[in-house]
Amino acid sequence: MSNISRDSIFLKYCFLFFVAIIPFSALLTTIIDSRINNILLSSSFEEVIIVLLTLLSLIILARRKEYRNKFMKGLGSVFGISLLAFTIYCGLFLLIRGINPVSFVGFVLNVRFVGVVLSGALLGIIYKRQLVNDVSRLVVVCGVISVFLGIVMVLLPPRYLTGLGYDASGIDRPGRPGVQYLVSANLPIKRMQAGFRSPNSLGVYLLIPFALVLFNQVKLLKRNRYLVLSIVALGVMWSFSRGAWIGLLILIGWYVFVNRHLLLSNHKARIVLVLSVVVALLGISAVTLSPVGRSLLLHQTDNQANGSTELRLKSYGSNMRLFVSNPLGRGHGYASPAGRLSNNNSGAYVVTENSYIQYGLEIGVVGLLLFVVFMVATWQQISWFISPNSRQAYWSLLATIATIGLFIPIWTEESVPITWWALVSLSIGLGFASQLKHSKNSTS
């Protein structure tokens, strides 16, 4: 076997492990022992995996001139320049703030997805296109497994959930993560969690397999496709994650928009579409008019102990003022919601679950702008992807992630974005390969 084959196969299985570790660690946490949660679901474990994967990619780049040449050509784009600029900025930010454990953790958290993109881009260059299909299929399988795990946890009596480390009130206690498994203290309805660090994590994670199946990135028989979509949608709804609910609506809306000509040309499809809109409007009306429904929409989150709407709005205002008054960021190095980085006049923590404000508080206006440029350039690079279904799937995920980032810290908290970035980085790698091939054909 050639060295190139060994490199590609080794990286392939590292990447498959990387994508699968989140739901399978949730499986171990649920079935075996909650103490595994402290290792496999900890942010430190994620950073270790990312650092090792990045180092492995750099070693292969250093050893293989042909890979290095292709990769450097790919970095000559807006994507490559923004990637390097963001990484360099975070490195300088670390030096300016002083190298200490807290600032170093912040540096790792801010650039961890850069390492995923680096390794995925390399893997896309040296491995065949089938890899994206393998990884996407694995994500869908893991998503379905996670839903069934969540159902098991919902059916478990409270004493078993307490033994697994979860708490009805969401209060931190020795040996427990303090994750609230109820919708709220006043509403004894369980939220599906499946061993993830929070129900929000599960809900947003399930949006990834939903988009891949909805846009036919993962090929399934028609009957199986509807079954998988129903199972995953059930998990999203049962997580009671408002951000995930919004994301699900965005994905479905995007799909309807993309396929609007097909829907309008088919008589049965038009009837189903109209009935769906009517049912959706009636459902929204019923939820908003019902006290129980309002409680579900405005329930306390596990990281907002004082969660009233008034305090939430004050929290946003307070953090926006901090964001404006600290244009270079504060560099606390936290991956938790932005509100935990600040406090109000009374000394109590205020919470705002917003990715943009959180990133702005962490690395400042400059870092936030570089991050946004990097995101836009990433999706421009994916436009080289050949398959229209793949393009629509990832573009729909972009719109979803960007929108729900207004409500939960999707980029810098939880394990969810790591899997998402793994898929994105593979697409970028294939974009590199397609771009280089296109340039070569044009030259010849």
XYZ file of C-alpha atoms in Angstrom:
444
model
C 0.000 0.000 0.000
C 1.385 3.426 -0.956
C 2.079 6.177 1.552
C -0.686 8.267 -0.030
C -3.227 5.482 0.510
C -2.127 5.039 4.119
C -2.408 8.770 4.787
C -5.887 9.021 3.269
C -7.263 5.923 5.006
C -5.825 6.948 8.374
C -7.262 10.454 8.098
C -10.592 9.044 6.951
C -11.057 6.906 10.043
C -9.841 9.718 12.298
C -12.528 11.937 10.802
C -15.231 9.294 11.109
C -14.270 8.849 14.761
C -14.364 12.609 15.204
C -17.915 12.845 13.829
C -19.223 9.853 15.787
C -17.674 10.570 19.203
C -20.406 13.011 20.273
C -23.531 10.823 19.996
C -21.699 7.631 20.914
C -20.240 9.253 24.009
C -23.813 10.290 24.805
C -24.750 6.625 24.449
C -22.072 5.598 26.945
C -23.094 8.387 29.301
C -26.726 7.307 29.221
C -26.245 3.563 29.571
C -23.090 3.073 31.646
C -22.168 5.853 34.031
C -22.643 9.615 34.246
C -18.992 10.046 35.214
C -18.085 9.391 31.583
C -19.816 12.699 30.922
C -16.955 14.471 32.690
C -14.484 13.109 30.119
C -16.118 12.359 26.770
C -18.549 15.282 26.766
C -16.149 17.815 28.269
C -14.882 20.678 26.136
C -11.307 19.686 27.025
C -11.773 16.319 25.322
C -13.048 18.055 22.192
C -10.067 20.381 22.135
C -7.657 17.459 22.526
C -9.214 15.686 19.539
C -9.093 18.831 17.420
C -5.488 19.597 18.340
C -4.403 16.033 17.514
C -6.284 16.082 14.214
C -4.750 19.444 13.309
C -1.223 18.297 14.203
C -1.730 15.153 12.141
C -2.789 17.262 9.162
C 0.204 19.582 9.547
C 2.579 16.607 9.738
C 1.137 15.134 6.537
C 1.368 18.538 4.834
C 5.005 18.831 5.902
C 5.844 15.345 4.599
C 4.008 15.500 1.266
C 5.070 18.195 -1.152
C 2.220 17.459 -3.574
C -0.364 18.008 -0.826
C 1.388 21.130 0.364
C 1.440 22.681 -3.110
C -2.265 21.992 -3.671
C -3.180 23.295 -0.243
C -1.211 26.525 -0.661
C -2.909 27.138 -4.008
C -6.258 26.679 -2.324
C -5.301 29.156 0.393
C -4.788 31.835 -2.244
C -8.526 32.531 -2.190
C -10.574 34.865 -0.013
C -11.356 31.846 2.128
C -7.678 31.068 2.724
C -6.781 34.680 3.484
C -9.659 35.073 5.953
C -8.774 31.743 7.586
C -5.165 32.831 8.131
C -6.185 36.339 9.212
C -8.580 35.044 11.862
C -6.011 32.548 13.191
C -3.246 35.175 13.331
C -5.571 37.648 15.042
C -6.507 35.115 17.718
C -2.803 34.346 18.220
C -1.922 38.034 18.614
C -4.899 38.478 20.920
C -3.501 35.683 23.087
C -0.085 37.370 23.262
C -1.564 40.800 24.018
C -3.789 39.475 26.800
C -0.943 37.470 28.265
C -0.368 33.741 28.049
C -2.154 32.261 31.026
C -4.415 29.205 31.382
C -7.636 31.187 30.931
C -6.508 33.134 27.857
C -4.986 30.012 26.324
C -8.285 28.144 26.736
C -10.019 31.061 25.032
C -7.510 30.906 22.175
C -8.122 27.179 21.673
C -11.894 27.626 21.768
C -11.798 30.454 19.244
C -9.622 28.643 16.698
C -10.775 25.063 17.222
C -12.985 25.086 14.145
C -10.003 26.401 12.145
C -8.226 23.146 12.948
C -11.249 21.142 11.831
C -11.421 23.089 8.574
C -7.673 22.640 8.011
C -7.800 18.868 8.420
C -11.005 18.547 6.409
C -9.599 20.622 3.555
C -6.526 18.401 3.433
C -8.647 15.273 3.543
C -10.834 16.541 0.720
C -7.737 17.096 -1.418
C -6.207 13.650 -0.973
C -9.297 11.483 -0.669
C -12.100 10.699 -3.077
C -15.503 12.385 -2.999
C -17.154 9.309 -1.502
C -15.810 10.351 1.909
C -18.442 13.085 2.288
C -21.149 10.504 1.645
C -19.620 8.193 4.277
C -19.462 10.936 6.903
C -22.940 12.260 6.075
C -24.428 8.779 6.337
C -22.746 8.300 9.716
C -24.191 11.595 10.977
C -27.701 10.492 9.989
C -27.274 7.126 11.735
C -25.966 8.866 14.864
C -28.892 11.292 14.776
C -31.478 8.507 14.712
C -29.652 6.691 17.537
C -29.659 9.919 19.558
C -33.436 10.278 19.190
C -34.047 6.749 20.487
C -31.638 7.422 23.366
C -33.600 10.565 24.137
C -36.851 8.611 24.207
C -35.278 6.144 26.650
C -34.188 9.002 28.928
C -37.635 10.605 28.806
C -39.232 7.315 29.830
C -36.780 6.757 32.701
C -38.115 7.567 36.193
C -36.624 10.686 37.842
C -34.535 8.630 40.269
C -32.607 7.109 37.345
C -32.062 10.505 35.748
C -30.718 11.802 39.046
C -28.384 8.829 39.152
C -27.173 9.718 35.660
C -26.218 13.176 36.885
C -29.204 15.302 35.878
C -31.294 17.493 38.102
C -34.929 18.619 37.943
C -34.019 22.141 39.074
C -30.852 22.570 37.040
C -28.783 23.466 40.131
C -25.118 22.473 40.126
C -24.290 19.904 42.787
C -21.239 17.751 43.464
C -20.986 15.086 40.785
C -23.845 16.517 38.720
C -23.665 18.836 35.704
C -26.759 20.723 36.869
C -28.610 20.235 33.584
C -32.348 20.683 33.975
C -34.256 17.887 32.261
C -37.688 19.473 32.789
C -39.173 22.171 30.562
C -39.450 24.411 33.629
C -39.941 24.152 37.353
C -43.647 24.894 36.860
C -44.136 22.457 33.981
C -43.150 18.841 34.762
C -42.608 17.874 31.109
C -39.314 16.178 30.332
C -37.030 17.484 27.601
C -35.345 14.956 25.350
C -31.596 15.091 25.952
C -30.019 11.716 25.053
C -26.937 12.240 27.196
C -25.919 15.509 25.520
C -24.780 18.363 27.711
C -28.120 20.099 27.276
C -31.411 19.569 25.403
C -30.433 22.538 23.218
C -27.372 20.575 22.098
C -29.466 17.612 21.015
C -32.047 19.775 19.242
C -29.503 21.694 17.194
C -27.408 18.595 16.518
C -30.441 16.865 14.997
C -30.866 19.717 12.516
C -27.754 18.441 10.719
C -29.072 14.958 9.794
C -32.501 16.491 9.088
C -30.996 18.828 6.469
C -28.829 16.090 4.936
C -31.828 13.777 4.471
C -34.264 16.540 3.471
C -32.043 17.693 0.592
C -31.092 14.139 -0.463
C -27.430 14.507 0.499
C -27.865 11.044 2.039
C -29.649 8.829 -0.460
C -32.517 6.828 1.051
C -35.557 5.065 -0.321
C -38.589 7.364 -0.397
C -40.361 5.511 2.420
C -37.214 5.370 4.571
C -36.544 9.042 3.895
C -39.904 10.101 5.301
C -39.458 7.787 8.281
C -36.016 9.198 9.147
C -37.253 12.781 8.728
C -40.187 12.063 11.054
C -37.955 10.485 13.714
C -35.433 13.325 13.643
C -38.151 16.010 13.628
C -39.717 14.330 16.673
C -36.383 14.620 18.476
C -36.053 18.297 17.567
C -39.551 19.113 18.824
C -39.170 17.049 22.002
C -35.944 18.816 22.927
C -38.052 21.964 23.579
C -35.147 24.019 22.251
C -36.476 27.279 20.861
C -33.400 27.717 18.698
C -33.807 24.214 17.270
C -37.503 24.847 16.585
C -36.617 28.004 14.675
C -33.927 26.095 12.804
C -36.382 23.369 11.804
C -38.774 25.977 10.396
C -35.912 27.592 8.451
C -34.859 24.260 6.935
C -38.413 23.394 5.879
C -38.976 26.922 4.550
C -35.738 26.766 2.563
C -36.738 23.399 1.100
C -40.164 24.737 0.082
C -38.530 27.809 -1.501
C -36.009 25.728 -3.468
C -38.722 23.311 -4.662
C -41.463 25.916 -5.117
C -41.851 25.237 -8.853
C -42.374 21.527 -8.219
C -44.876 22.224 -5.455
C -46.827 24.729 -7.542
C -46.973 22.440 -10.575
C -48.323 19.451 -8.639
C -52.007 19.569 -7.626
C -51.638 17.232 -4.622
C -48.521 19.039 -3.459
C -50.380 22.372 -3.518
C -53.171 20.956 -1.345
C -50.665 19.544 1.142
C -48.793 22.867 1.196
C -51.947 24.905 1.920
C -53.113 22.478 4.612
C -49.662 22.564 6.201
C -49.730 26.365 6.389
C -53.236 26.331 7.919
C -52.288 23.690 10.493
C -49.097 25.585 11.342
C -51.007 28.853 11.894
C -53.630 27.116 14.033
C -50.879 25.428 16.048
C -49.053 28.709 16.655
C -52.313 30.379 17.707
C -53.151 27.548 20.096
C -49.688 27.632 21.641
C -49.563 31.401 22.129
C -53.103 31.620 23.547
C -52.534 28.795 26.015
C -50.723 29.480 29.325
C -49.025 26.103 28.967
C -48.002 26.985 25.410
C -46.538 30.318 26.479
C -44.622 28.529 29.202
C -43.173 26.156 26.610
C -42.078 29.048 24.397
C -40.693 31.209 27.207
C -39.493 28.485 29.564
C -36.439 28.965 31.717
C -33.300 27.599 30.160
C -30.823 25.526 32.107
C -28.366 28.431 32.125
C -30.781 31.228 33.038
C -31.951 30.830 36.603
C -33.792 34.165 36.657
C -35.339 33.642 33.245
C -38.078 36.223 32.827
C -38.587 38.054 29.546
C -37.872 41.412 31.225
C -34.563 40.238 32.664
C -33.626 38.668 29.329
C -34.110 41.999 27.526
C -32.104 43.834 30.206
C -29.413 41.211 29.790
C -29.167 41.836 26.048
C -28.916 45.582 26.605
C -26.240 45.203 29.273
C -24.116 42.925 27.114
C -24.524 45.129 24.044
C -23.150 48.056 26.053
C -20.221 45.908 27.160
C -19.658 44.874 23.554
C -19.529 48.494 22.356
C -17.359 49.662 25.268
C -14.797 46.875 24.693
C -14.069 46.937 20.931
C -10.973 44.752 21.374
C -12.747 42.149 23.482
C -12.248 40.997 27.047
C -10.546 37.652 26.431
C -12.006 35.651 29.286
C -11.590 32.366 27.465
C -15.033 31.013 28.252
C -17.166 28.870 25.980
C -20.318 29.363 28.008
C -23.050 31.902 27.155
C -21.884 35.470 26.849
C -23.896 36.615 29.863
C -21.631 34.626 32.145
C -18.757 36.886 31.168
C -20.386 39.964 32.661
C -22.454 41.104 35.593
C -24.898 43.863 36.287
C -24.828 46.542 38.973
C -26.153 44.183 41.630
C -23.306 41.763 41.035
C -25.554 38.990 39.706
C -24.768 37.396 36.373
C -26.824 38.451 33.403
C -27.406 36.087 30.521
C -27.681 36.586 26.797
C -27.707 33.484 24.659
C -26.337 35.083 21.508
C -23.335 33.848 19.548
C -22.514 37.218 18.004
C -22.501 39.143 21.274
C -20.529 36.346 22.890
C -17.852 36.381 20.206
C -17.749 40.168 20.345
C -17.239 40.107 24.110
C -14.519 37.477 23.741
C -12.420 38.716 20.789
C -13.836 42.149 20.043
C -15.301 43.843 16.995
C -12.287 43.050 14.792
C -12.351 39.365 15.648
C -16.112 39.194 15.109
C -15.820 40.829 11.666
C -13.018 38.443 10.689
C -15.160 35.540 11.830
C -18.110 36.710 9.700
C -15.825 37.175 6.668
C -14.480 33.681 7.225
C -18.027 32.276 7.354
C -19.025 34.005 4.101
C -15.820 32.895 2.359
C -16.403 29.351 3.577
C -19.733 29.171 1.810
C -18.311 30.747 -1.321
C -15.770 27.935 -1.359
C -18.532 25.351 -1.047
C -20.096 26.778 -4.222
C -17.492 24.680 -6.059
C -19.259 21.598 -4.777
C -20.692 19.721 -7.760
C -23.852 18.206 -6.292
C -26.813 20.666 -6.173
C -28.358 18.642 -3.333
C -25.196 18.994 -1.276
C -25.046 22.702 -1.985
C -28.630 23.253 -0.885
C -28.160 21.117 2.228
C -25.138 23.096 3.415
C -26.543 26.473 2.422
C -29.707 25.704 4.369
C -27.572 24.763 7.376
C -25.681 28.052 7.011
C -28.916 30.046 7.156
C -30.096 27.945 10.094
C -26.914 28.205 12.153
C -26.549 31.930 11.445
C -30.132 32.598 12.573
C -30.278 30.492 15.715
C -26.930 31.999 16.711
C -29.105 34.947 17.745
C -30.692 32.765 20.421
C -28.048 30.264 21.576
C -24.229 30.318 21.505
C -24.017 27.712 18.763
C -20.414 28.296 17.669
C -18.616 28.347 20.956
C -20.668 26.201 23.285
C -21.494 22.497 23.271
C -20.303 19.738 20.969
C -22.810 20.440 18.203
C -20.823 22.810 15.969
C -17.842 20.451 15.894
C -19.754 17.857 13.873
C -21.193 20.591 11.683
C -17.750 22.037 10.979
C -16.469 18.559 10.179
C -19.004 18.327 7.346
C -18.270 21.865 6.216
C -14.523 21.278 6.164
C -14.890 18.187 4.000
C -16.902 20.250 1.538
C -14.187 22.897 1.559
C -11.586 20.251 0.810
C -13.590 19.009 -2.141
C -14.022 22.625 -3.192
C -10.232 22.971 -3.194
C -9.915 19.841 -5.304
C -12.579 20.992 -7.771
C -11.078 24.471 -7.995
C -7.587 23.142 -8.672
C -8.903 20.707 -11.280
C -10.879 23.511 -12.946
C -7.790 25.760 -13.019
C -5.691 22.956 -14.500
C -8.221 22.270 -17.267
C -8.473 25.981 -18.072
C -4.685 26.288 -18.320
C -4.357 23.274 -20.594
